Amino acid sequence: MTDKYAVIGNPVAHSKSPLIHAEFARQTGQDISYIAVLAPPDGFRAAVLAFRDAGGRGINVTLPFKHEAWNLATAHRGYAFNAGAVNTFEFRGSEIIGHNTDGIGLVRDIKENLGCSIQGRRVLLMGAGGASYGVMEPLLREQPGEIAVANRTVDKAVTLVAYFEKFQTFALRGVTARPYAGLRGAQFDVLINATSAGLSGEMPPLPGDIFAPDALAYDMVYGRTTPFLEFARAQGARAADGIGMLVEQAAEAFFIWRSVRPQTASLIAMLRKA
Ligand code: NAP
């Protein structure tokens, strides 16, 4: 029998996850179906439970439901423990097991696909939503020289940093919350845009001299040239969109569900070309 999976979000029509999982299934000979489900802002829980009760085996969660997903999970595994955000559900009997594969996907893309080291480097993380929570611990485990977390609503960046300060399992050295205006005069080696600004053709207000020589500008938004990536290129930085992260986090979710690890390189190249 075909095992059913889905991605749930709002909006979700733009999601490439159905295409990616169909390709993983073809590549590995797994018998699965994978659809996109639009949940109303107040209907996430109902949509998840309806999908599970109709025989669903697992779900990917996208914006803006990753915090709500953490609360809905009955158990947390791996990076989901500390993240306070879940992007992958695995249904086992009555258990809703929450995982977070976003950080693994981001770090794998930056280090392995883009060949950019994080250790000892100055990292700027823009945004304090579900995606930022998901990537904090994996980024910290790479032992960067510093992580500055900047957000439009500064209080949310302060809350995020305070949230991770609770955990003693990894060092929280050199992590600060900043308003964008407080970045003047600072330079970073790896700049990660974890905001959804690019979806509406906007970018966080960054000073022009923020890119260190050989800096990598990474936008989690994919499938379009965002104002942040255009700005970064104009300043001489190397720019990458989030397609590699998307495929890598999906591969990790596929592995959790199916115990088979799909190949990612050819799919990333194909999606980037498209
Ligand atoms: P979210 O929880 O809705 O958070 C959105 C964040 O973006 C908030 O920090 C918000 O700031 C900020 N923001 C929105 N518009 C802005 C603007 N015009 N200027 C400055 N900041 C702005 O979303 P999320 O789940 O964290 O996801 C964020 C983005 O990452 C989404 O576009 C998502 O598609 C993408 N993503 C991609 C991947 C991938 O695999 N490539 C994985 C995860 C997420 P405020 O707090 O001030 O509102």
mmCIF file of C-alpha atoms and ligand atoms in Angstrom:
data_model
loop_
_atom_site.group_PDB
_atom_site.id
_atom_site.type_symbol
_atom_site.label_atom_id
_atom_site.label_comp_id
_atom_site.label_asym_id
_atom_site.label_seq_id
_atom_site.Cartn_x
_atom_site.Cartn_y
_atom_site.Cartn_z
ATOM 1 C CA MET A 1 0.000 0.000 0.000
ATOM 2 C CA THR A 2 1.217 3.499 -0.827
ATOM 3 C CA ASP A 3 2.337 5.397 2.305
ATOM 4 C CA LYS A 4 0.970 8.936 2.532
ATOM 5 C CA TYR A 5 2.987 12.062 3.377
ATOM 6 C CA ALA A 6 2.324 15.794 3.071
ATOM 7 C CA VAL A 7 3.660 19.298 3.643
ATOM 8 C CA ILE A 8 1.358 21.602 5.610
ATOM 9 C CA GLY A 9 1.687 25.388 5.656
ATOM 10 C CA ASN A 10 0.116 28.719 4.744
ATOM 11 C CA PRO A 11 0.946 29.653 2.030
ATOM 12 C CA VAL A 12 1.989 26.272 0.643
ATOM 13 C CA ALA A 13 1.196 26.357 -3.082
ATOM 14 C CA HIS A 14 4.767 27.517 -3.856
ATOM 15 C CA SER A 15 6.315 24.542 -2.015
ATOM 16 C CA LYS A 16 8.685 22.332 -3.980
ATOM 17 C CA SER A 17 8.501 19.574 -1.355
ATOM 18 C CA PRO A 18 5.996 17.403 -3.308
ATOM 19 C CA LEU A 19 8.311 17.440 -6.332
ATOM 20 C CA ILE A 20 11.403 16.716 -4.196
ATOM 21 C CA HIS A 21 9.851 13.770 -2.331
ATOM 22 C CA ALA A 22 8.444 12.328 -5.571
ATOM 23 C CA GLU A 23 11.979 12.389 -6.975
ATOM 24 C CA PHE A 24 13.439 10.810 -3.796
ATOM 25 C CA ALA A 25 10.779 8.060 -3.997
ATOM 26 C CA ARG A 26 11.558 7.407 -7.677
ATOM 27 C CA GLN A 27 15.290 7.330 -6.987
ATOM 28 C CA THR A 28 15.039 4.895 -4.042
ATOM 29 C CA GLY A 29 12.069 2.801 -5.238
ATOM 30 C CA GLN A 30 9.881 3.760 -2.254
ATOM 31 C CA ASP A 31 6.086 3.535 -2.661
ATOM 32 C CA ILE A 32 4.878 6.880 -1.264
ATOM 33 C CA SER A 33 2.515 9.717 -2.144
ATOM 34 C CA TYR A 34 3.226 13.304 -1.050
ATOM 35 C CA ILE A 35 0.820 16.250 -1.291
ATOM 36 C CA ALA A 36 0.662 19.914 -0.194
ATOM 37 C CA VAL A 37 -2.035 20.813 2.362
ATOM 38 C CA LEU A 38 -3.081 24.419 2.994
ATOM 39 C CA ALA A 39 -4.084 24.886 6.651
ATOM 40 C CA PRO A 40 -6.031 27.988 7.722
ATOM 41 C CA PRO A 41 -4.150 30.128 10.284
ATOM 42 C CA ASP A 42 -6.258 28.698 13.129
ATOM 43 C CA GLY A 43 -6.602 25.213 11.655
ATOM 44 C CA PHE A 44 -3.131 23.668 11.850
ATOM 45 C CA ARG A 45 -3.859 21.081 14.558
ATOM 46 C CA ALA A 46 -7.092 19.957 12.879
ATOM 47 C CA ALA A 47 -5.347 19.615 9.489
ATOM 48 C CA VAL A 48 -2.516 17.508 10.965
ATOM 49 C CA LEU A 49 -4.841 15.199 12.886
ATOM 50 C CA ALA A 50 -7.169 14.781 9.882
ATOM 51 C CA PHE A 51 -4.214 13.781 7.686
ATOM 52 C CA ARG A 52 -2.920 11.317 10.291
ATOM 53 C CA ASP A 53 -6.370 9.836 10.916
ATOM 54 C CA ALA A 54 -6.788 9.282 7.167
ATOM 55 C CA GLY A 55 -3.696 7.029 7.275
ATOM 56 C CA GLY A 56 -0.898 9.615 6.839
ATOM 57 C CA ARG A 57 2.575 8.429 7.928
ATOM 58 C CA GLY A 58 4.365 11.757 8.217
ATOM 59 C CA ILE A 59 4.175 15.487 7.611
ATOM 60 C CA ASN A 60 6.565 18.310 6.835
ATOM 61 C CA VAL A 61 5.630 21.628 8.438
ATOM 62 C CA THR A 62 6.379 24.984 6.877
ATOM 63 C CA LEU A 63 5.677 28.589 7.814
ATOM 64 C CA PRO A 64 4.060 29.822 9.988
ATOM 65 C CA PHE A 65 3.358 26.655 11.991
ATOM 66 C CA LYS A 66 6.744 25.392 13.227
ATOM 67 C CA HIS A 67 6.275 26.550 16.846
ATOM 68 C CA GLU A 68 2.721 25.208 16.927
ATOM 69 C CA ALA A 69 4.056 21.924 15.559
ATOM 70 C CA TRP A 70 6.518 21.698 18.451
ATOM 71 C CA ASN A 71 3.622 22.042 20.891
ATOM 72 C CA LEU A 72 1.537 19.448 19.051
ATOM 73 C CA ALA A 73 4.303 16.800 19.091
ATOM 74 C CA THR A 74 3.957 14.192 21.855
ATOM 75 C CA ALA A 75 7.727 13.507 21.757
ATOM 76 C CA HIS A 76 10.760 15.344 20.345
ATOM 77 C CA ARG A 77 13.848 13.828 18.754
ATOM 78 C CA GLY A 78 17.251 15.165 17.730
ATOM 79 C CA TYR A 79 17.512 18.913 17.217
ATOM 80 C CA ALA A 80 13.767 19.345 17.807
ATOM 81 C CA PHE A 81 14.412 18.853 21.552
ATOM 82 C CA ASN A 82 15.946 22.276 22.029
ATOM 83 C CA ALA A 83 14.673 24.055 18.931
ATOM 84 C CA GLY A 84 11.148 24.859 20.130
ATOM 85 C CA ALA A 85 10.209 24.373 16.465
ATOM 86 C CA VAL A 86 9.363 21.242 14.466
ATOM 87 C CA ASN A 87 9.442 20.826 10.674
ATOM 88 C CA THR A 88 8.867 17.058 10.439
ATOM 89 C CA PHE A 89 6.288 14.803 12.066
ATOM 90 C CA GLU A 90 6.552 11.050 12.150
ATOM 91 C CA PHE A 91 3.349 9.242 13.189
ATOM 92 C CA ARG A 92 3.926 6.065 15.220
ATOM 93 C CA GLY A 93 0.757 4.602 16.723
ATOM 94 C CA SER A 94 -0.692 7.343 18.923
ATOM 95 C CA GLU A 95 2.683 9.171 19.091
ATOM 96 C CA ILE A 96 3.329 12.335 17.068
ATOM 97 C CA ILE A 97 7.130 12.479 16.983
ATOM 98 C CA GLY A 98 8.569 15.907 16.186
ATOM 99 C CA HIS A 99 11.922 16.353 14.415
ATOM 100 C CA ASN A 100 13.704 19.413 13.097
ATOM 101 C CA THR A 101 15.799 18.886 9.980
ATOM 102 C CA ASP A 102 16.139 22.570 8.949
ATOM 103 C CA GLY A 103 19.490 23.105 10.694
ATOM 104 C CA ILE A 104 20.982 19.880 9.352
ATOM 105 C CA GLY A 105 19.874 20.948 5.864
ATOM 106 C CA LEU A 106 21.314 24.448 6.203
ATOM 107 C CA VAL A 107 24.673 23.372 7.634
ATOM 108 C CA ARG A 108 25.055 20.559 5.075
ATOM 109 C CA ASP A 109 24.333 22.961 2.224
ATOM 110 C CA ILE A 110 26.699 25.656 3.466
ATOM 111 C CA LYS A 111 29.559 23.309 4.372
ATOM 112 C CA GLU A 112 29.326 20.414 1.945
ATOM 113 C CA ASN A 113 27.574 21.816 -1.129
ATOM 114 C CA LEU A 114 28.907 25.376 -1.015
ATOM 115 C CA GLY A 115 32.267 24.476 0.597
ATOM 116 C CA CYS A 116 32.058 27.273 3.182
ATOM 117 C CA SER A 117 33.324 26.616 6.711
ATOM 118 C CA ILE A 118 31.372 28.005 9.684
ATOM 119 C CA GLN A 119 33.914 27.225 12.408
ATOM 120 C CA GLY A 120 35.475 30.375 13.802
ATOM 121 C CA ARG A 121 33.567 32.603 11.361
ATOM 122 C CA ARG A 122 31.361 35.610 12.170
ATOM 123 C CA VAL A 123 27.754 34.629 11.473
ATOM 124 C CA LEU A 124 24.797 36.996 11.087
ATOM 125 C CA LEU A 125 21.405 35.278 11.407
ATOM 126 C CA MET A 126 18.540 37.509 10.251
ATOM 127 C CA GLY A 127 15.050 36.645 11.514
ATOM 128 C CA ALA A 128 13.688 35.191 14.734
ATOM 129 C CA GLY A 129 10.884 32.969 13.443
ATOM 130 C CA GLY A 130 10.553 29.179 13.307
ATOM 131 C CA ALA A 131 13.389 28.781 10.802
ATOM 132 C CA SER A 132 15.875 30.654 13.022
ATOM 133 C CA TYR A 133 14.964 28.557 16.081
ATOM 134 C CA GLY A 134 15.473 25.415 14.002
ATOM 135 C CA VAL A 135 18.977 26.307 12.817
ATOM 136 C CA MET A 136 20.447 27.804 16.021
ATOM 137 C CA GLU A 137 21.748 24.635 17.685
ATOM 138 C CA PRO A 138 23.219 23.063 14.522
ATOM 139 C CA LEU A 139 24.946 26.403 13.794
ATOM 140 C CA LEU A 140 26.285 26.621 17.360
ATOM 141 C CA ARG A 141 27.647 23.079 17.130
ATOM 142 C CA GLU A 142 29.818 24.257 14.215
ATOM 143 C CA GLN A 143 31.566 26.541 16.758
ATOM 144 C CA PRO A 144 31.353 29.856 14.900
ATOM 145 C CA GLY A 145 33.374 32.776 16.255
ATOM 146 C CA GLU A 146 30.135 34.654 16.893
ATOM 147 C CA ILE A 147 26.446 34.647 15.981
ATOM 148 C CA ALA A 148 24.565 37.952 15.874
ATOM 149 C CA VAL A 149 20.795 37.465 15.669
ATOM 150 C CA ALA A 150 19.045 40.470 14.122
ATOM 151 C CA ASN A 151 15.317 40.882 13.729
ATOM 152 C CA ARG A 152 12.874 43.611 12.701
ATOM 153 C CA THR A 153 10.993 43.076 15.970
ATOM 154 C CA VAL A 154 14.048 43.244 18.223
ATOM 155 C CA ASP A 155 12.283 41.720 21.245
ATOM 156 C CA LYS A 156 11.881 38.478 19.333
ATOM 157 C CA ALA A 157 15.647 38.277 18.726
ATOM 158 C CA VAL A 158 16.221 38.927 22.444
ATOM 159 C CA THR A 159 13.719 36.174 23.319
ATOM 160 C CA LEU A 160 15.411 33.756 20.906
ATOM 161 C CA VAL A 161 18.871 34.322 22.400
ATOM 162 C CA ALA A 162 17.478 34.017 25.949
ATOM 163 C CA TYR A 163 15.695 30.810 24.934
ATOM 164 C CA PHE A 164 18.946 29.151 23.839
ATOM 165 C CA GLU A 165 20.796 30.446 26.904
ATOM 166 C CA LYS A 166 18.676 28.002 28.976
ATOM 167 C CA PHE A 167 20.411 25.001 27.471
ATOM 168 C CA GLN A 168 23.733 23.898 28.846
ATOM 169 C CA THR A 169 24.352 21.182 26.254
ATOM 170 C CA PHE A 170 26.282 23.456 23.895
ATOM 171 C CA ALA A 171 28.303 26.582 24.307
ATOM 172 C CA LEU A 172 26.480 29.866 23.738
ATOM 173 C CA ARG A 173 29.614 31.905 23.312
ATOM 174 C CA GLY A 174 29.468 35.154 21.398
ATOM 175 C CA VAL A 175 25.725 35.111 20.702
ATOM 176 C CA THR A 176 24.016 38.501 20.705
ATOM 177 C CA ALA A 177 20.610 39.908 19.774
ATOM 178 C CA ARG A 178 20.784 43.081 17.672
ATOM 179 C CA PRO A 179 18.513 45.581 15.988
ATOM 180 C CA TYR A 180 19.442 46.068 12.313
ATOM 181 C CA ALA A 181 20.493 49.624 13.123
ATOM 182 C CA GLY A 182 22.982 48.179 15.637
ATOM 183 C CA LEU A 183 24.902 46.374 12.864
ATOM 184 C CA ARG A 184 26.544 49.554 11.564
ATOM 185 C CA GLY A 185 30.335 49.100 11.489
ATOM 186 C CA ALA A 186 30.161 45.299 11.952
ATOM 187 C CA GLN A 187 31.300 42.772 9.341
ATOM 188 C CA PHE A 188 30.304 39.114 8.917
ATOM 189 C CA ASP A 189 31.651 36.142 6.974
ATOM 190 C CA VAL A 190 28.423 34.127 6.725
ATOM 191 C CA LEU A 191 25.152 36.093 6.475
ATOM 192 C CA ILE A 192 22.010 33.968 6.664
ATOM 193 C CA ASN A 193 18.675 35.525 5.780
ATOM 194 C CA ALA A 194 16.084 33.457 7.689
ATOM 195 C CA THR A 195 13.362 36.089 7.207
ATOM 196 C CA SER A 196 10.455 35.752 4.813
ATOM 197 C CA ALA A 197 11.149 39.308 3.515
ATOM 198 C CA GLY A 198 12.253 37.985 0.097
ATOM 199 C CA LEU A 199 8.811 36.469 -0.502
ATOM 200 C CA SER A 200 7.396 40.000 -0.684
ATOM 201 C CA GLY A 201 10.347 41.485 -2.589
ATOM 202 C CA GLU A 202 11.856 43.104 0.541
ATOM 203 C CA MET A 203 15.039 42.688 2.534
ATOM 204 C CA PRO A 204 16.225 43.503 6.051
ATOM 205 C CA PRO A 205 17.798 46.995 6.266
ATOM 206 C CA LEU A 206 21.523 46.181 6.188
ATOM 207 C CA PRO A 207 24.448 48.605 5.957
ATOM 208 C CA GLY A 208 26.451 48.272 2.710
ATOM 209 C CA ASP A 209 29.791 47.445 4.313
ATOM 210 C CA ILE A 210 28.514 44.458 6.294
ATOM 211 C CA PHE A 211 30.077 41.798 4.044
ATOM 212 C CA ALA A 212 33.594 40.716 4.990
ATOM 213 C CA PRO A 213 35.918 39.855 2.076
ATOM 214 C CA ASP A 214 34.852 36.407 0.670
ATOM 215 C CA ALA A 215 31.564 36.549 2.607
ATOM 216 C CA LEU A 216 28.764 34.100 1.837
ATOM 217 C CA ALA A 217 25.254 35.589 1.673
ATOM 218 C CA TYR A 218 22.655 32.856 2.109
ATOM 219 C CA ASP A 219 18.906 33.425 1.663
ATOM 220 C CA MET A 220 16.631 30.615 2.882
ATOM 221 C CA VAL A 221 14.007 31.789 0.390
ATOM 222 C CA TYR A 222 14.448 29.839 -2.829
ATOM 223 C CA GLY A 223 13.422 29.878 -6.455
ATOM 224 C CA ARG A 224 13.875 33.625 -6.957
ATOM 225 C CA THR A 225 16.566 36.268 -6.804
ATOM 226 C CA THR A 226 15.716 38.125 -3.629
ATOM 227 C CA PRO A 227 16.653 41.770 -2.922
ATOM 228 C CA PHE A 228 19.077 40.468 -0.251
ATOM 229 C CA LEU A 229 20.952 38.294 -2.762
ATOM 230 C CA GLU A 230 21.011 41.133 -5.327
ATOM 231 C CA PHE A 231 22.351 43.496 -2.656
ATOM 232 C CA ALA A 232 24.988 40.947 -1.591
ATOM 233 C CA ARG A 233 26.189 40.409 -5.166
ATOM 234 C CA ALA A 234 26.396 44.162 -5.722
ATOM 235 C CA GLN A 235 28.677 44.351 -2.659
ATOM 236 C CA GLY A 236 30.924 41.597 -4.076
ATOM 237 C CA ALA A 237 29.705 38.779 -1.816
ATOM 238 C CA ARG A 238 29.034 35.219 -2.927
ATOM 239 C CA ALA A 239 25.267 34.594 -2.951
ATOM 240 C CA ALA A 240 23.230 31.385 -2.554
ATOM 241 C CA ASP A 241 19.499 30.810 -2.285
ATOM 242 C CA GLY A 242 17.832 28.201 -0.055
ATOM 243 C CA ILE A 243 17.240 25.483 -2.652
ATOM 244 C CA GLY A 244 20.138 23.368 -1.341
ATOM 245 C CA MET A 245 18.856 23.668 2.238
ATOM 246 C CA LEU A 246 15.371 22.715 1.074
ATOM 247 C CA VAL A 247 16.598 19.555 -0.625
ATOM 248 C CA GLU A 248 18.953 18.609 2.236
ATOM 249 C CA GLN A 249 16.324 19.084 4.962
ATOM 250 C CA ALA A 250 13.896 17.049 2.831
ATOM 251 C CA ALA A 251 16.495 14.282 2.419
ATOM 252 C CA GLU A 252 16.891 14.111 6.206
ATOM 253 C CA ALA A 253 13.092 13.898 6.660
ATOM 254 C CA PHE A 254 12.935 11.175 3.987
ATOM 255 C CA PHE A 255 15.645 9.259 5.859
ATOM 256 C CA ILE A 256 13.697 9.578 9.147
ATOM 257 C CA TRP A 257 10.547 8.250 7.468
ATOM 258 C CA ARG A 258 11.969 5.600 5.133
ATOM 259 C CA SER A 259 15.441 4.710 6.567
ATOM 260 C CA VAL A 260 16.885 5.295 3.078
ATOM 261 C CA ARG A 261 19.154 8.216 2.243
ATOM 262 C CA PRO A 262 18.464 9.738 -1.202
ATOM 263 C CA GLN A 263 21.042 11.489 -3.407
ATOM 264 C CA THR A 264 20.714 15.280 -3.368
ATOM 265 C CA ALA A 265 23.327 16.771 -5.731
ATOM 266 C CA SER A 266 21.603 16.108 -9.068
ATOM 267 C CA LEU A 267 18.232 17.294 -7.734
ATOM 268 C CA ILE A 268 19.721 20.545 -6.390
ATOM 269 C CA ALA A 269 21.368 21.152 -9.772
ATOM 270 C CA MET A 270 18.122 20.392 -11.606
ATOM 271 C CA LEU A 271 16.005 22.681 -9.395
ATOM 272 C CA ARG A 272 18.572 25.476 -9.595
ATOM 273 C CA LYS A 273 18.562 25.271 -13.396
ATOM 274 C CA ALA A 274 14.742 25.275 -13.495
HETATM 275 P P1 NAP B 1 8.161 32.963 10.315
HETATM 276 O O1 NAP B 1 8.155 32.146 11.555
HETATM 277 O O2 NAP B 1 6.901 33.476 9.745
HETATM 278 O O3 NAP B 1 9.201 34.208 10.600
HETATM 279 C C1 NAP B 1 9.368 35.234 9.636
HETATM 280 C C2 NAP B 1 10.560 36.112 10.008
HETATM 281 O O4 NAP B 1 10.790 37.026 8.923
HETATM 282 C C3 NAP B 1 10.352 36.968 11.249
HETATM 283 O O5 NAP B 1 11.589 37.051 11.950
HETATM 284 C C4 NAP B 1 9.952 38.341 10.663
HETATM 285 O O6 NAP B 1 10.281 39.439 11.488
HETATM 286 C C5 NAP B 1 10.836 38.365 9.435
HETATM 287 N N1 NAP B 1 10.353 39.278 8.383
HETATM 288 C C6 NAP B 1 9.243 39.138 7.621
HETATM 289 N N2 NAP B 1 9.152 40.152 6.735
HETATM 290 C C7 NAP B 1 10.221 40.965 6.947
HETATM 291 C C8 NAP B 1 10.692 42.165 6.340
HETATM 292 N N3 NAP B 1 10.017 42.752 5.343
HETATM 293 N N4 NAP B 1 11.848 42.713 6.792
HETATM 294 C C9 NAP B 1 12.528 42.131 7.814
HETATM 295 N N5 NAP B 1 12.139 40.969 8.426
HETATM 296 C C10 NAP B 1 10.997 40.402 7.997
HETATM 297 O O7 NAP B 1 8.850 32.152 9.111
HETATM 298 P P2 NAP B 1 9.959 31.005 9.222
HETATM 299 O O8 NAP B 1 9.318 29.670 9.373
HETATM 300 O O9 NAP B 1 10.984 31.432 10.222
HETATM 301 O O10 NAP B 1 10.576 31.051 7.747
HETATM 302 C C11 NAP B 1 11.314 32.181 7.303
HETATM 303 C C12 NAP B 1 11.657 32.027 5.829
HETATM 304 O O11 NAP B 1 12.597 30.961 5.637
HETATM 305 C C13 NAP B 1 10.440 31.686 4.961
HETATM 306 O O12 NAP B 1 10.492 32.463 3.786
HETATM 307 C C14 NAP B 1 10.609 30.210 4.635
HETATM 308 O O13 NAP B 1 10.051 29.869 3.381
HETATM 309 C C15 NAP B 1 12.140 30.103 4.614
HETATM 310 N N6 NAP B 1 12.612 28.738 4.923
HETATM 311 C C16 NAP B 1 13.270 28.057 3.957
HETATM 312 C C17 NAP B 1 13.749 26.794 4.230
HETATM 313 C C18 NAP B 1 14.509 26.038 3.182
HETATM 314 O O14 NAP B 1 14.618 24.815 3.300
HETATM 315 N N7 NAP B 1 15.072 26.719 2.191
HETATM 316 C C19 NAP B 1 13.549 26.210 5.491
HETATM 317 C C20 NAP B 1 12.883 26.951 6.468
HETATM 318 C C21 NAP B 1 12.410 28.222 6.164
HETATM 319 P P3 NAP B 1 9.274 39.948 12.637
HETATM 320 O O15 NAP B 1 9.499 39.049 13.818
HETATM 321 O O16 NAP B 1 9.672 41.343 12.877
HETATM 322 O O17 NAP B 1 7.869 39.818 12.071
#
